[in-house]
């Protein structure tokens, strides 16, 4: 599994990690076994949030990482409605309790809400000083929000921006990824398989993925993950609740696409024009 520096954190993180949205809806024992298998295969970045299953996903993650906490890069998120200064501090304590850990590797604001960013960032700073979070970042932030965050926090403080990024939704390539690269902010691609809407094998794009996969002895999903993480700044967090799925996804960590492969994928899934608002679904 290829590792890369995660933004300014100095941590070497696998290019493919593991999402947990709706994981609590799957067979519990299988979901836990899947997360653990992912860890075995090097997918150490686990992404969760207080929102997922109203805390149930964090509780499930706690079971999966029991006895293995130190190997995991653990990320959780505060909901915007809780992101006042005091609310963020309290939300983090609740997440730590559900996750049965004393620290998060990274804590994110899930999306921009009504509270002032200065309040949320002040809470992040306090949590960092207390060792309860090792870094912090944002999610679903467009350029304007990123600029505002940078103006408050300064360079080297924003660990990542977690954004929607898959083959059929490449809006972040226009401005967000270049901005993050300029300011050394990691980009985490969420819903890398389109949240269950992966291109069908018989579709035009699906056929291109299939052909490249055959040439590389990989699978279309591995090709998709390799494409999304082709730039050093980008990490992907596919969610899987079956062993075969996580095993397949981990295989993306060693797949190498040629320039010709990248061009074919780019043509099959055009980036599209700039969007006024950053898409979230
Ligand atoms: P996703 O990872 O794009 O897709 C998940 C779907 O793909 C599931 O149905 C899963 O099935 C299936 N899948 C995974 N690996 C597969 C494989 N190898 N073969 C066939 N099917 C496979 O969707 P997502 O859950 O929306 O996004 C990933 C993570 O990003 C989330 O879990 C969450 O942690 C994060 N996220 C963040 C935000 C945000 O606002 N920050 C928003 C959405 C998501 P099985 O479950 O059956 O394995």
Coordinates of C-alpha atoms and ligand atoms in Angstrom, one line a residue:
X1 CA 0.0 0.0 0.0
X2 CA 1.5 3.3 -1.1
X3 CA 1.9 5.9 1.7
X4 CA 2.1 9.6 1.4
X5 CA 2.6 12.6 3.7
X6 CA -0.9 13.7 4.9
X7 CA -0.8 17.5 4.4
X8 CA 1.2 19.3 7.0
X9 CA 0.8 16.5 9.7
X10 CA 4.1 14.8 8.8
X11 CA 2.2 11.4 9.0
X12 CA 2.6 8.8 6.3
X13 CA -0.9 7.7 5.3
X14 CA -2.2 5.1 2.9
X15 CA -3.6 6.5 -0.3
X16 CA -6.7 4.3 0.3
X17 CA -8.4 4.4 3.7
X18 CA -11.8 3.2 5.0
X19 CA -15.1 5.1 5.2
X20 CA -17.8 4.2 7.7
X21 CA -20.9 6.1 6.7
X22 CA -23.9 3.7 7.1
X23 CA -21.5 0.9 8.2
X24 CA -23.6 0.4 11.3
X25 CA -26.5 -0.8 9.0
X26 CA -24.4 -3.8 7.8
X27 CA -24.0 -7.0 9.7
X28 CA -22.1 -5.9 12.7
X29 CA -19.6 -8.7 13.0
X30 CA -18.9 -8.6 9.3
X31 CA -18.4 -4.8 9.3
X32 CA -15.9 -5.1 12.2
X33 CA -14.1 -7.9 10.5
X34 CA -14.0 -5.9 7.3
X35 CA -12.4 -2.8 9.0
X36 CA -9.9 -5.1 10.7
X37 CA -9.0 -6.8 7.4
X38 CA -8.6 -3.3 5.9
X39 CA -6.1 -2.5 8.7
X40 CA -4.3 -5.8 8.0
X41 CA -4.0 -4.7 4.4
X42 CA -2.6 -1.3 5.2
X43 CA -5.8 0.8 5.1
X44 CA -5.0 2.5 8.4
X45 CA -6.9 5.7 7.7
X46 CA -10.4 5.2 9.2
X47 CA -12.9 8.0 8.6
X48 CA -16.0 8.4 10.8
X49 CA -18.2 11.1 12.2
X50 CA -20.5 11.8 15.1
X51 CA -23.3 12.1 12.5
X52 CA -22.9 8.5 11.2
X53 CA -25.7 6.4 12.8
X54 CA -25.9 9.2 15.5
X55 CA -22.7 7.8 17.0
X56 CA -23.3 4.1 16.2
X57 CA -20.5 4.1 13.5
X58 CA -18.0 5.5 16.0
X59 CA -19.0 2.7 18.5
X60 CA -18.5 0.1 15.8
X61 CA -15.1 1.6 14.9
X62 CA -14.1 1.4 18.6
X63 CA -14.7 -2.3 18.5
X64 CA -12.8 -2.7 15.2
X65 CA -9.7 -0.8 16.5
X66 CA -9.7 -2.3 19.9
X67 CA -6.1 -3.4 20.7
X68 CA -4.9 -1.7 17.6
X69 CA -5.4 2.0 18.2
X70 CA -1.8 3.0 17.7
X71 CA -1.7 1.7 14.1
X72 CA -4.8 3.7 13.0
X73 CA -5.0 7.3 11.6
X74 CA -8.4 8.0 13.2
X75 CA -10.6 10.8 11.8
X76 CA -13.9 12.0 13.1
X77 CA -16.1 15.1 12.5
X78 CA -18.1 17.6 14.4
X79 CA -21.5 18.5 13.1
X80 CA -21.9 22.2 12.1
X81 CA -24.8 22.5 14.6
X82 CA -22.4 21.6 17.4
X83 CA -19.5 23.7 16.1
X84 CA -19.6 26.6 18.6
X85 CA -16.5 26.8 20.8
X86 CA -18.1 24.9 23.8
X87 CA -20.1 22.7 21.5
X88 CA -17.0 21.5 19.6
X89 CA -15.2 20.7 22.8
X90 CA -18.2 18.7 24.1
X91 CA -18.7 16.9 20.8
X92 CA -15.1 15.8 20.7
X93 CA -15.4 14.4 24.2
X94 CA -18.4 12.4 23.2
X95 CA -16.7 11.1 20.1
X96 CA -13.6 10.1 22.1
X97 CA -15.8 8.2 24.6
X98 CA -17.7 6.4 21.8
X99 CA -14.4 5.6 20.1
X100 CA -12.9 4.5 23.4
X101 CA -9.8 6.4 22.7
X102 CA -7.9 9.4 24.3
X103 CA -7.2 11.1 21.0
X104 CA -8.2 11.6 17.4
X105 CA -5.5 11.9 14.7
X106 CA -7.6 14.4 12.9
X107 CA -10.8 16.2 13.7
X108 CA -12.9 17.8 11.0
X109 CA -15.7 20.4 10.8
X110 CA -18.2 18.3 8.7
X111 CA -19.4 21.3 6.7
X112 CA -19.7 25.0 7.1
X113 CA -22.6 26.0 9.4
X114 CA -23.9 29.0 11.2
X115 CA -21.1 29.3 13.8
X116 CA -18.1 31.5 13.3
X117 CA -15.1 29.7 12.1
X118 CA -13.0 31.5 14.7
X119 CA -15.0 29.7 17.4
X120 CA -14.6 26.3 15.9
X121 CA -10.9 26.8 15.2
X122 CA -10.4 28.1 18.7
X123 CA -11.9 24.9 20.1
X124 CA -9.7 22.8 17.7
X125 CA -6.6 24.7 19.0
X126 CA -7.6 24.0 22.6
X127 CA -8.2 20.3 21.8
X128 CA -4.8 20.1 20.1
X129 CA -3.0 21.7 23.1
X130 CA -4.7 19.2 25.4
X131 CA -3.5 16.3 23.1
X132 CA -7.1 15.2 22.4
X133 CA -6.7 15.8 18.7
X134 CA -3.4 15.7 16.9
X135 CA -4.5 17.8 13.9
X136 CA -7.7 19.3 12.5
X137 CA -9.2 20.0 9.1
X138 CA -12.4 20.8 7.3
X139 CA -14.9 19.1 5.0
X140 CA -16.9 20.3 2.0
X141 CA -15.0 23.6 2.0
X142 CA -14.9 25.6 -1.2
X143 CA -12.2 28.2 -2.0
X144 CA -13.9 31.1 -0.1
X145 CA -14.3 29.0 3.1
X146 CA -10.7 27.7 2.8
X147 CA -9.4 31.3 2.4
X148 CA -11.3 32.3 5.5
X149 CA -9.9 29.4 7.4
X150 CA -6.4 30.1 6.3
X151 CA -6.7 33.7 7.3
X152 CA -7.7 32.7 10.8
X153 CA -5.4 29.7 11.4
X154 CA -2.4 30.5 9.2
X155 CA -0.3 28.2 7.0
X156 CA 0.4 24.7 8.1
X157 CA -2.6 24.3 10.4
X158 CA -5.3 22.9 8.1
X159 CA -4.5 19.2 7.8
X160 CA -7.1 18.3 5.1
X161 CA -10.2 19.2 3.2
X162 CA -12.5 16.2 2.8
X163 CA -14.6 16.6 -0.4
X164 CA -16.8 14.7 -2.8
X165 CA -14.6 13.3 -5.5
X166 CA -15.3 10.4 -7.9
X167 CA -15.1 9.8 -11.6
X168 CA -18.5 11.3 -12.4
X169 CA -17.9 14.3 -10.0
X170 CA -14.6 16.0 -10.6
X171 CA -15.6 19.6 -9.7
X172 CA -12.8 19.8 -7.0
X173 CA -10.2 19.5 -9.7
X174 CA -10.9 23.1 -10.9
X175 CA -10.0 25.1 -7.9
X176 CA -10.1 23.2 -4.6
X177 CA -7.3 20.7 -5.3
X178 CA -4.9 23.3 -6.7
X179 CA -5.7 25.5 -3.7
X180 CA -5.0 22.7 -1.3
X181 CA -1.8 21.8 -3.0
X182 CA -0.6 25.4 -2.9
X183 CA -1.2 25.5 0.9
X184 CA -0.1 21.9 1.6
X185 CA -3.6 20.8 2.7
X186 CA -4.3 17.1 2.1
X187 CA -7.4 16.3 0.0
X188 CA -9.5 13.4 1.1
X189 CA -11.8 12.1 -1.6
X190 CA -15.1 10.9 -0.1
X191 CA -17.7 8.7 -1.9
X192 CA -14.9 7.7 -4.4
X193 CA -17.3 5.1 -5.9
X194 CA -20.1 7.6 -6.2
X195 CA -21.7 6.2 -3.0
X196 CA -23.1 3.2 -4.7
X197 CA -23.4 4.7 -8.2
X198 CA -20.2 3.2 -9.7
X199 CA -20.2 3.1 -13.6
X200 CA -21.9 0.0 -14.9
X201 CA -19.6 -2.5 -16.7
X202 CA -21.6 -2.1 -19.9
X203 CA -21.5 1.7 -19.9
X204 CA -19.1 3.6 -22.1
X205 CA -16.9 4.7 -19.1
X206 CA -17.3 1.3 -17.5
X207 CA -15.9 -0.4 -20.6
X208 CA -12.8 1.9 -20.5
X209 CA -12.2 1.1 -16.8
X210 CA -12.7 -2.6 -17.6
X211 CA -10.1 -2.5 -20.5
X212 CA -7.5 -0.7 -18.4
X213 CA -8.2 -3.1 -15.5
X214 CA -7.6 -6.1 -17.7
X215 CA -4.4 -4.7 -19.0
X216 CA -3.1 -4.1 -15.5
X217 CA -4.6 -7.3 -14.0
X218 CA -6.7 -5.1 -11.7
X219 CA -10.4 -4.3 -11.4
X220 CA -12.4 -1.2 -12.5
X221 CA -12.7 0.0 -8.9
X222 CA -9.0 -0.3 -8.3
X223 CA -8.4 1.7 -11.5
X224 CA -10.9 4.3 -10.3
X225 CA -9.1 4.7 -6.9
X226 CA -5.7 4.9 -8.7
X227 CA -7.1 7.6 -10.9
X228 CA -8.5 9.7 -8.0
X229 CA -5.3 9.4 -6.1
X230 CA -3.0 10.1 -9.0
X231 CA -1.9 13.4 -7.5
X232 CA 0.3 13.3 -4.3
X233 CA -2.2 15.5 -2.4
X234 CA -5.2 13.2 -2.7
X235 CA -6.3 10.2 -0.5
X236 CA -9.5 8.2 -0.9
X237 CA -11.7 6.6 1.7
X238 CA -14.0 4.0 0.1
X239 CA -16.5 2.4 2.4
X240 CA -16.9 -1.4 2.4
X241 CA -18.8 -3.8 4.6
X242 CA -17.7 -7.0 3.0
X243 CA -14.3 -8.7 3.1
X244 CA -14.1 -9.2 -0.6
X245 CA -14.8 -5.5 -1.2
X246 CA -12.1 -4.2 1.2
X247 CA -9.6 -6.7 -0.2
X248 CA -10.3 -5.4 -3.7
X249 CA -10.0 -1.8 -2.6
X250 CA -6.7 -2.4 -0.9
X251 CA -5.4 -3.7 -4.2
X252 CA -5.6 -0.1 -5.6
X253 CA -2.7 0.8 -3.4
X254 CA -0.2 -0.8 -5.7
X255 CA -1.8 -0.1 -9.1
X256 CA 0.1 2.2 -11.5
X257 CA -1.6 4.0 -14.3
X258 CA 0.3 5.2 -17.3
X259 CA -0.2 8.6 -18.8
X260 CA -2.1 6.9 -21.6
X261 CA -4.4 5.3 -19.0
X262 CA -5.0 8.6 -17.3
X263 CA -5.9 10.3 -20.6
X264 CA -8.4 7.5 -21.5
X265 CA -10.1 7.8 -18.1
X266 CA -10.1 11.6 -18.4
X267 CA -11.8 11.4 -21.8
X268 CA -14.3 8.8 -20.6
X269 CA -15.3 10.8 -17.5
X270 CA -14.8 14.5 -18.5
X271 CA -14.1 16.9 -15.7
X272 CA -17.0 19.2 -16.7
X273 CA -17.2 22.9 -16.3
X274 CA -16.6 24.8 -13.1
X275 CA -19.6 24.7 -10.7
X276 CA -20.8 27.7 -8.7
X277 CA -21.2 25.6 -5.6
X278 CA -19.2 22.7 -4.4
X279 CA -21.3 19.6 -4.8
X280 CA -21.9 17.4 -1.7
X281 CA -23.8 14.5 -3.3
Ligands
LIG1 P1 -18.4 5.0 -1.5 O1 -17.2 4.6 -0.8 O2 -18.3 5.8 -2.8 O3 -19.3 3.7 -1.9 C1 -19.7 2.7 -1.0 C2 -20.5 1.7 -1.7 O4 -19.6 1.0 -2.6 C3 -21.1 0.7 -0.8 O5 -22.3 0.3 -1.3 C4 -20.1 -0.5 -0.8 O6 -20.7 -1.8 -0.7 C5 -19.6 -0.4 -2.3 N1 -18.3 -1.0 -2.4 C6 -17.2 -0.7 -1.8 N2 -16.1 -1.4 -2.2 C7 -16.7 -2.2 -3.2 C8 -16.1 -3.1 -4.1 N3 -14.8 -3.4 -4.1 N4 -16.9 -3.8 -5.0 C9 -18.2 -3.5 -5.0 N5 -18.8 -2.6 -4.2 C10 -18.0 -1.9 -3.3 O7 -19.5 5.8 -0.7 P2 -19.6 6.6 0.7 O8 -19.8 5.7 1.8 O9 -20.6 7.7 0.4 O10 -18.2 7.3 0.8 C11 -17.0 6.8 1.5 C12 -16.8 7.4 2.8 O11 -16.6 8.8 2.7 C13 -18.0 7.4 3.8 O12 -18.2 6.1 4.3 C14 -17.6 8.4 4.8 O13 -16.7 7.9 5.7 C15 -17.1 9.5 3.9 N6 -18.1 10.5 3.5 C16 -17.9 11.8 3.9 C17 -18.8 12.8 3.6 C18 -18.6 14.2 4.1 O14 -19.5 15.0 4.0 N7 -17.4 14.5 4.6 C19 -19.9 12.5 2.8 C20 -20.1 11.2 2.4 C21 -19.1 10.2 2.7 P3 -20.6 -2.6 0.7 O15 -20.9 -1.7 1.8 O16 -21.6 -3.7 0.4 O17 -19.2 -3.2 0.8

